[in-house]
Coordinates of C-alpha atoms in Angstrom, one line a residue:
M201 CA 9.5 -16.3 1.8
F202 CA 7.4 -14.1 4.0
A203 CA 7.7 -10.3 3.7
P204 CA 9.3 -8.6 6.7
R205 CA 6.8 -7.2 9.2
T206 CA 7.0 -3.4 9.8
T207 CA 5.9 -2.0 13.1
P208 CA 3.2 0.7 12.8
W209 CA 4.8 3.0 15.5
P210 CA 2.5 6.0 14.8
L211 CA -0.6 3.8 15.4
V212 CA 1.0 2.3 18.6
A213 CA 1.7 5.8 19.9
L214 CA -1.8 7.0 19.0
F215 CA -3.3 3.9 20.7
T216 CA -1.3 4.7 23.8
A217 CA -2.4 8.4 23.9
G218 CA -6.1 7.4 23.5
Y219 CA -6.0 4.6 26.1
L220 CA -4.0 6.5 28.8
A221 CA -7.0 8.3 30.4
P222 CA -8.9 5.0 31.2
Y223 CA -5.7 3.5 32.5
L224 CA -5.1 6.4 34.9
L225 CA -8.8 6.5 36.0
P226 CA -8.1 5.4 39.7
T227 CA -5.7 8.2 40.3
V228 CA -7.8 10.8 38.3
V229 CA -10.9 9.9 40.3
G230 CA -9.0 9.7 43.6
R231 CA -7.3 13.1 43.0
L232 CA -10.7 14.7 42.1
D233 CA -12.0 13.3 45.4
S234 CA -9.2 14.8 47.5
G235 CA -8.1 17.8 45.5
L236 CA -11.5 19.3 44.8
A237 CA -13.3 18.1 47.9
L238 CA -15.8 16.0 45.9
S239 CA -17.6 13.1 47.3
A240 CA -16.6 9.6 46.0
T241 CA -19.8 9.4 44.0
R242 CA -19.4 12.8 42.4
A243 CA -15.7 12.1 41.6
G244 CA -16.8 8.8 40.0
A245 CA -19.4 10.7 38.0
V246 CA -16.8 13.0 36.6
G247 CA -14.7 10.0 35.5
S248 CA -17.8 8.5 33.9
A249 CA -18.5 11.7 32.0
L250 CA -14.9 11.7 30.7
L251 CA -15.3 8.1 29.4
L252 CA -18.8 8.6 28.1
S253 CA -17.5 11.5 26.0
S254 CA -14.8 9.2 24.7
A255 CA -17.4 6.6 23.7
A256 CA -19.5 9.2 22.0
A257 CA -16.5 10.1 19.8
G258 CA -16.2 6.5 18.7
F259 CA -19.8 6.2 17.7
A260 CA -19.8 9.5 15.9
L261 CA -16.6 8.9 13.9
A262 CA -16.6 5.1 13.3
S263 CA -17.6 5.4 9.7
R264 CA -15.9 8.7 8.9
V265 CA -12.2 8.0 9.4
E266 CA -11.6 7.2 5.7
R267 CA -13.7 10.1 4.6
I268 CA -12.1 12.7 6.8
G269 CA -8.6 11.2 6.8
A270 CA -6.7 9.4 9.6
R271 CA -4.1 12.1 9.9
T272 CA -6.6 15.0 10.2
L273 CA -8.8 13.2 12.7
A274 CA -5.8 12.0 14.8
R275 CA -4.4 15.5 15.0
A276 CA -7.8 17.0 15.9
G277 CA -8.3 14.4 18.6
L278 CA -4.8 15.0 20.1
V279 CA -5.4 18.8 20.1
L280 CA -8.8 18.3 21.9
A281 CA -7.1 16.0 24.4
A282 CA -4.3 18.4 25.1
V283 CA -6.6 21.4 25.4
G284 CA -9.2 19.6 27.5
Y285 CA -7.0 17.8 29.9
G286 CA -4.6 20.7 30.2
G287 CA -7.4 23.1 31.0
A288 CA -8.8 20.7 33.6
A289 CA -5.4 20.4 35.2
L290 CA -5.0 24.1 35.5
A291 CA -8.6 24.9 36.5
G292 CA -9.6 25.3 40.1
S293 CA -13.4 25.2 39.9
V294 CA -15.5 22.0 39.5
P295 CA -17.5 23.1 36.4
A296 CA -14.3 24.0 34.5
V297 CA -12.6 20.7 35.5
V298 CA -15.7 18.8 34.3
A299 CA -15.8 20.7 31.0
G300 CA -12.1 20.1 30.4
A301 CA -12.4 16.4 31.2
V302 CA -15.4 15.9 28.8
L303 CA -13.5 17.8 26.1
G304 CA -10.4 15.8 26.7
G305 CA -12.4 12.6 26.7
F306 CA -13.8 13.3 23.3
G307 CA -10.2 13.9 22.1
S308 CA -9.0 10.6 23.6
G309 CA -12.0 8.8 21.9
T310 CA -11.1 10.3 18.6
A311 CA -7.5 9.2 18.8
T312 CA -8.6 5.7 19.8
T313 CA -11.1 5.5 16.9
V314 CA -8.4 6.3 14.4
A315 CA -6.0 3.9 16.0
A316 CA -8.5 1.1 16.0
T317 CA -9.6 1.6 12.4
R318 CA -6.0 1.7 11.1
I319 CA -4.9 -1.3 13.3
A320 CA -7.8 -3.4 11.9
A321 CA -6.4 -2.8 8.4
E322 CA -2.8 -3.8 9.4
P323 CA -1.4 -7.2 8.2
D324 CA -1.2 -8.3 11.9
P325 CA -3.8 -6.5 14.0
H326 CA -3.2 -8.6 17.0
R327 CA 0.5 -7.7 17.1
A328 CA -0.3 -4.0 16.6
S329 CA -2.9 -3.9 19.4
T330 CA -0.5 -5.9 21.7
L331 CA 2.3 -3.3 21.2
G332 CA -0.2 -0.5 21.9
L333 CA -1.2 -2.2 25.2
L334 CA 2.4 -2.6 26.1
G335 CA 3.0 1.1 25.5
V336 CA 0.0 2.3 27.5
S337 CA 0.7 -0.1 30.4
A338 CA 4.4 1.0 30.7
L339 CA 3.5 4.7 30.5
A340 CA 0.7 4.3 33.1
G341 CA 3.0 2.4 35.4
A342 CA 5.5 5.2 35.2
V343 CA 2.9 7.8 36.0
Y344 CA 1.6 5.8 39.0
L345 CA 5.2 5.7 40.4
T346 CA 5.8 9.4 39.8
V347 CA 2.5 11.2 40.7
P348 CA 2.5 10.6 44.4
H349 CA 5.9 12.4 44.7
L350 CA 4.7 15.5 42.9
G351 CA 2.5 16.8 45.7
P352 CA -1.3 16.9 46.2
G353 CA -3.9 18.2 43.8
H354 CA -5.9 16.9 40.9
G355 CA -3.8 18.3 38.1
Q356 CA -0.8 15.9 37.9
P357 CA -2.4 12.9 36.2
L358 CA -4.4 15.1 33.9
A359 CA -1.1 16.9 33.0
A360 CA 0.5 13.5 32.2
I361 CA -2.3 12.8 29.7
T362 CA -1.8 16.3 28.2
L363 CA 1.9 15.8 27.7
T364 CA 1.4 12.4 26.1
A365 CA -1.0 13.9 23.5
V366 CA 1.5 16.7 22.7
A367 CA 4.4 14.2 22.3
V368 CA 2.4 11.9 20.0
W369 CA 1.2 14.7 17.7
P370 CA 4.3 14.9 15.5
L371 CA 4.0 11.2 14.7
T372 CA 0.7 11.7 13.0
G373 CA 2.5 13.0 9.9
R374 CA 3.0 9.4 8.9
L375 CA -0.7 8.6 8.9
P376 CA -2.6 8.6 5.6
G377 CA -4.6 11.7 4.6
R378 CA -8.0 11.9 3.1
A379 CA -7.0 10.9 -0.4
A380 CA -5.4 7.6 0.7
P381 CA -7.9 4.8 0.9
A382 CA -7.6 2.1 3.5
P383 CA -6.1 -1.2 2.4
A384 CA -9.3 -3.1 3.1
R385 CA -11.2 -0.7 0.8
R386 CA -9.1 -1.8 -2.1
E387 CA -9.8 -5.5 -1.4
G388 CA -13.5 -5.4 -1.1
G389 CA -16.1 -2.9 -2.3
S390 CA -19.0 -4.0 0.0
T391 CA -20.2 -1.3 2.4
R392 CA -22.4 -3.7 4.4
L393 CA -21.2 -4.9 7.8
P394 CA -20.1 -8.5 7.6
H395 CA -20.8 -11.0 10.4
L396 CA -23.7 -9.0 11.6
R397 CA -25.0 -11.4 14.3
S398 CA -21.6 -12.0 15.8
G399 CA -20.7 -8.3 15.7
L400 CA -24.0 -7.3 17.4
L401 CA -23.6 -10.0 20.1
L402 CA -20.0 -8.9 20.8
A403 CA -21.1 -5.2 20.8
A404 CA -23.8 -6.1 23.3
A405 CA -21.5 -8.1 25.6
M406 CA -18.6 -5.8 25.7
P407 CA -20.2 -2.9 27.7
C408 CA -21.0 -5.4 30.5
W409 CA -17.4 -6.8 30.4
S410 CA -15.9 -3.3 30.5
L411 CA -18.3 -2.0 33.1
V412 CA -17.1 -4.7 35.5
Q413 CA -13.4 -4.0 34.9
N414 CA -13.8 -0.2 35.4
S415 CA -16.2 -0.5 38.3
L416 CA -13.4 -2.2 40.2
W417 CA -10.6 -0.1 38.6
G418 CA -12.4 3.1 39.5
V419 CA -12.5 2.3 43.2
S420 CA -9.3 0.3 43.5
G421 CA -7.5 3.3 45.0
R422 CA -10.1 3.7 47.7
I423 CA -9.9 -0.1 48.4
G424 CA -6.2 0.2 48.9
L425 CA -6.5 3.3 51.1
T426 CA -9.5 2.5 53.3
Q427 CA -9.7 -1.3 53.4
A428 CA -6.2 -2.6 52.7
G429 CA -4.5 0.0 55.0
L430 CA -2.1 1.4 52.4
G431 CA -1.0 5.1 51.8
E432 CA -1.1 6.8 48.5
A433 CA 2.5 6.0 47.7
G434 CA 1.9 2.3 48.6
V435 CA -1.2 2.1 46.4
G436 CA 0.8 3.8 43.6
V437 CA 3.5 1.1 43.9
V438 CA 1.0 -1.7 43.8
F439 CA -0.6 -0.2 40.7
A440 CA 2.8 0.3 39.0
V441 CA 3.8 -3.3 39.8
A442 CA 0.4 -4.6 38.6
L443 CA 0.7 -2.7 35.3
G444 CA 4.3 -4.0 35.0
A445 CA 3.0 -7.5 35.4
G446 CA 0.4 -6.7 32.8
L447 CA 3.3 -6.1 30.4
L448 CA 4.3 -9.7 30.9
G449 CA 0.7 -10.8 30.2
V450 CA 0.6 -8.8 27.0
L451 CA 4.0 -10.2 25.9
G452 CA 2.6 -13.7 26.6
A453 CA -0.5 -13.0 24.5
G454 CA 1.7 -11.8 21.7
A455 CA 3.9 -14.8 21.9
L456 CA 0.9 -17.2 22.1
G457 CA -0.8 -15.6 19.1
A458 CA -3.5 -17.8 17.6
R459 CA -2.2 -21.1 18.8
L460 CA -5.1 -21.6 21.2
G461 CA -7.6 -19.8 19.0
R462 CA -9.6 -17.0 20.6
A463 CA -12.3 -18.8 22.5
L464 CA -10.1 -20.2 25.3
P465 CA -8.2 -17.0 26.1
I466 CA -11.4 -14.9 26.0
G467 CA -13.8 -17.3 27.9
G468 CA -11.3 -18.9 30.3
G469 CA -9.5 -15.6 30.9
T470 CA -12.8 -13.8 31.8
V471 CA -13.6 -16.5 34.3
L472 CA -10.2 -16.1 35.9
I473 CA -10.7 -12.3 36.0
A474 CA -13.9 -12.8 37.9
G475 CA -12.0 -14.5 40.6
C476 CA -9.4 -11.7 40.7
V477 CA -12.2 -9.1 41.1
V478 CA -13.6 -11.0 44.1
V479 CA -10.1 -11.2 45.7
S480 CA -9.3 -7.5 45.1
A481 CA -12.6 -6.2 46.4
S482 CA -12.5 -8.3 49.6
A483 CA -8.8 -7.6 50.4
T484 CA -8.2 -6.5 54.0
G485 CA -4.5 -6.3 53.9
P486 CA -1.6 -5.1 51.6
G487 CA -0.8 -8.7 50.5
S488 CA -4.2 -9.8 49.4
F489 CA -4.8 -6.4 47.7
A490 CA -1.6 -6.6 45.8
A491 CA -2.2 -10.2 44.8
G492 CA -5.6 -9.5 43.5
E493 CA -4.6 -6.4 41.6
I494 CA -1.5 -7.9 40.1
A495 CA -3.2 -11.1 38.9
W496 CA -6.1 -9.1 37.5
N497 CA -3.8 -6.8 35.6
V498 CA -1.9 -9.7 34.1
L499 CA -5.1 -11.2 32.8
Y500 CA -7.0 -8.1 31.7
P501 CA -4.8 -6.9 28.9
V502 CA -4.4 -10.5 27.6
V503 CA -8.2 -10.9 27.2
L504 CA -8.6 -7.4 25.9
S505 CA -6.0 -8.0 23.2
Y506 CA -7.9 -11.1 22.0
L507 CA -11.2 -9.2 22.1
I508 CA -9.7 -6.4 20.0
G509 CA -8.3 -8.9 17.6
L510 CA -11.7 -10.7 17.4
A511 CA -13.5 -7.4 16.6
A512 CA -10.9 -6.6 14.0
S513 CA -11.3 -10.0 12.3
L514 CA -15.0 -9.4 11.8
D515 CA -14.4 -6.6 9.3
P516 CA -11.1 -5.8 7.5
R517 CA -12.2 -2.1 7.3
G518 CA -12.2 -1.8 11.0
R519 CA -15.9 -0.8 11.5
W520 CA -16.7 -3.5 13.9
A521 CA -13.4 -2.8 15.8
V522 CA -14.5 0.8 16.3
L523 CA -18.2 0.0 17.1
V524 CA -17.3 -2.7 19.5
G525 CA -14.7 -0.5 21.1
S526 CA -17.2 2.4 21.4
A527 CA -19.8 0.0 22.9
S528 CA -17.1 -1.1 25.4
S529 CA -16.4 2.5 26.2
L530 CA -20.1 2.9 27.3
G531 CA -19.5 0.2 29.9
T532 CA -16.1 1.8 30.8
A533 CA -17.9 5.1 31.2
A534 CA -20.5 3.7 33.6
G535 CA -17.9 1.8 35.6
P536 CA -16.6 4.5 38.0
L537 CA -20.1 5.6 39.0
T538 CA -21.4 2.0 39.2
G539 CA -18.4 1.0 41.4
S540 CA -18.9 4.0 43.7
L541 CA -22.6 3.4 44.1
L542 CA -22.2 -0.4 44.8
S543 CA -19.4 0.1 47.2
A544 CA -21.2 2.9 49.0
R545 CA -24.4 1.0 49.5
A546 CA -23.2 -2.6 49.9
G547 CA -19.5 -2.4 50.7
F548 CA -16.5 -3.5 48.7
P549 CA -16.7 -7.3 49.2
V550 CA -20.4 -7.5 48.1
M551 CA -19.5 -5.3 45.1
G552 CA -16.8 -7.7 44.2
L553 CA -19.2 -10.7 44.3
V554 CA -21.8 -8.9 42.2
L555 CA -19.2 -7.9 39.6
G556 CA -17.7 -11.3 39.5
A557 CA -21.0 -13.0 38.9
G558 CA -21.7 -10.5 36.1
L559 CA -18.4 -11.5 34.4
L560 CA -19.3 -15.2 34.5
V561 CA -22.6 -14.4 32.8
V562 CA -21.1 -12.2 30.0
A563 CA -18.3 -14.7 29.3
V564 CA -20.8 -17.0 27.6
P565 CA -21.8 -14.8 24.6
M566 CA -18.2 -13.6 24.1
T567 CA -17.0 -17.2 23.9
V568 CA -19.8 -18.1 21.5
V569 CA -18.7 -15.2 19.2
A570 CA -15.1 -16.3 19.4
L571 CA -16.0 -19.9 18.5
R572 CA -18.3 -18.8 15.6
A573 CA -16.0 -16.2 14.1
G574 CA -12.6 -17.2 15.3
G575 CA -12.2 -20.7 13.8
R576 CA -9.1 -21.8 12.0
P577 CA -9.7 -21.6 8.2
L578 CA -7.8 -24.1 6.1
L579 CA -7.1 -24.5 2.5
P580 CA -6.3 -27.8 0.8
G581 CA -2.6 -28.2 0.5
A582 CA -2.0 -25.1 2.6
V583 CA 1.7 -24.4 3.3
R584 CA 2.5 -24.6 7.0
R585 CA 4.9 -22.4 8.9
R586 CA 7.4 -23.8 11.3
G587 CA 4.9 -23.3 14.1
G588 CA 2.4 -25.5 12.4
T589 CA 0.0 -22.7 11.5
P590 CA -1.6 -23.0 8.1
A591 CA -0.8 -20.3 5.6
A592 CA -4.5 -19.8 5.2
V593 CA -4.7 -18.6 8.8
L594 CA -2.2 -15.9 8.0
A595 CA -4.3 -14.9 5.0
A596 CA -7.4 -14.7 7.2
S597 CA -5.7 -12.4 9.7
T598 CA -4.4 -10.0 7.1
G599 CA -7.6 -8.4 6.1
T600 CA -8.7 -11.1 3.6
P601 CA -12.4 -10.4 2.8
S602 CA -14.9 -12.7 4.4
G603 CA -15.6 -15.7 2.2
A604 CA -12.3 -15.6 0.4
V605 CA -10.9 -18.4 2.7
P606 CA -13.0 -21.5 3.3
R607 CA -13.4 -22.7 6.9
V608 CA -12.7 -26.1 8.3
G609 CA -15.5 -28.4 7.3
A610 CA -15.9 -26.8 3.9
V611 CA -12.6 -28.2 2.6
E612 CA -13.4 -31.9 2.2
Q613 CA -15.0 -31.9 -1.2
E614 CA -16.2 -35.0 -3.0
V615 CA -13.9 -36.1 -5.8
V616 CA -15.7 -36.4 -9.1
E617 CA -14.2 -38.5 -11.9
I618 CA -14.6 -36.9 -15.3
A619 CA -14.4 -39.2 -18.3
V620 CA -12.4 -37.8 -21.2
E621 CA -12.9 -39.2 -24.6
V622 CA -9.6 -40.0 -26.4
P623 CA -9.7 -38.9 -30.1
P624 CA -8.8 -41.5 -32.7
G625 CA -5.2 -41.7 -33.6
V626 CA -3.9 -40.6 -30.2
S627 CA -1.9 -43.2 -28.4
V628 CA -2.9 -44.2 -24.9
Q629 CA -0.5 -44.2 -22.0
G630 CA 0.4 -47.9 -22.3
A631 CA 1.8 -47.3 -25.8
Y632 CA 4.8 -45.4 -24.3
D633 CA 7.8 -46.8 -22.4
T634 CA 10.4 -45.1 -20.3
A635 CA 13.1 -43.1 -22.1
G636 CA 16.5 -44.8 -22.7
P637 CA 18.0 -47.7 -24.6
R638 CA 15.5 -50.5 -25.3
R639 CA 16.4 -54.0 -24.7
A640 CA 16.3 -56.4 -27.7
E641 CA 13.3 -58.3 -26.4
A642 CA 11.3 -55.2 -25.8
G643 CA 10.6 -54.8 -29.5
R644 CA 9.3 -58.3 -30.0

C-alpha cells in the first residue's frame, strides 16, 4: 500500500508569496505609469529592477538554504518583502518607490528560493508546485478584480503583496531550521551537480522563455487600454478571468501528471503559447484581446509547472530547481523593459511576432532536455499502479538519487546460464515425485 500524501501547505503559501509580484506585474507597472507620471519605458524599467533583484536573491542563496535554514531564510525574505513593498506603497517619490521595489523584490526572490528548494525535496514536487501555482493564480485574480475599485495610485497592488507576505509569515514555523538536513542530503552525499549538460541547457533556455512571457505580460495592460479599447476595470476583469482559466490549466496539469511525459507538454505547449502571444499583441478589440489572454494564461502555468518539475528532477537537493528558476528570473526581469522598448519602436503587433518567433526557437532546447532527462525509468517486474505507471517512475520522482533507477533500454539484460555442479550423493530432481499416496505400479 502507498503511504498517504501530505500537502506541504507552508511551502505552497511561501511559493504564493514569492510569485505574487511577477503575477501582478501588469498592474504594478501600469499604476507606476499613471500614479507617478512615469513614462511607459521608465515604469517598465522599475518592474525589471524589481524582478532582477528577485533573480539576484536566487543566485546568491541557491546553495545556502540548508546551511542557513529554510525557516530563517523564509522569515527574512518575507520581512524584506513586507518592508520593501510596504515602503514603496506609502512612498510618494520615485527614488523611494524604486528602492522599496528592489528591496521587496529581493525578499520575494528569497521566499521563492526557499520554496523551490524544499519543493524539490518533496515526495511529489510536481504536485506541490501545481498547488503553489493554483494559490498564486487565485490570489492574483482576486487582486485584479479588487484593485480597480480602490481608487487611483500606485500603492494598492504593492500593498496586496505586502499583506500576503505578512499573512504567510506565521506558517514558516513549520519549516525546518538550520539543524534539520534536507531529505535529499540523507539519500546521497555527493555535492556535485548531476545532469550538468541538461541543467546548463535548461538554465540557458529559461531566460529566453521567461523574457517572452513577461515582455507581453508587462505591456498587456497597455494593449488592453490603448489598442483593444478597454477601461481599467475591463482590463482587470479580463486578467481575472484569464487567471481563473489558468487555474483550470494547472488542475489539468496536475491531473495529467506524467502520463504524457514532459517533452510533449513543454515543447507543444510552448508552440501554442507562441500563437497566443501573437493573437494578444495584435488584438484590436475586447474579444480578440480576451481570447488571446485567456488562452495564454491557460497554457502558461501548465508549461511552467512541467518546467519546474523538470528542473527539480535533475537534482533531488533542489539546486538545479533554484538555479534554473533564478536564470528564468533574469528573463522575467528583462521582460517589462523589453516589451516596452519593442512596442514603443515597432508597435504591439510586430512585438508579438518577434516574441512568438523567439518562443519557437527556444522550444527546441527545452524539449531536448525533457527528452533526455524526463524519460520513463523502468525496473524489471515493476509493480504498476492502477493508472499503468510503473512503480519505478514513482521512485524516480521522489528524490531517488540519479543512477539508482535504470532507464528504459538498460533493463533488457542478457540471461546467462550458470552451470552448478551437483555433489555426489545428492539426488537430482527426477528422483522425487509429487507428495501423496503412491500407486502400486509406481514403485516397480
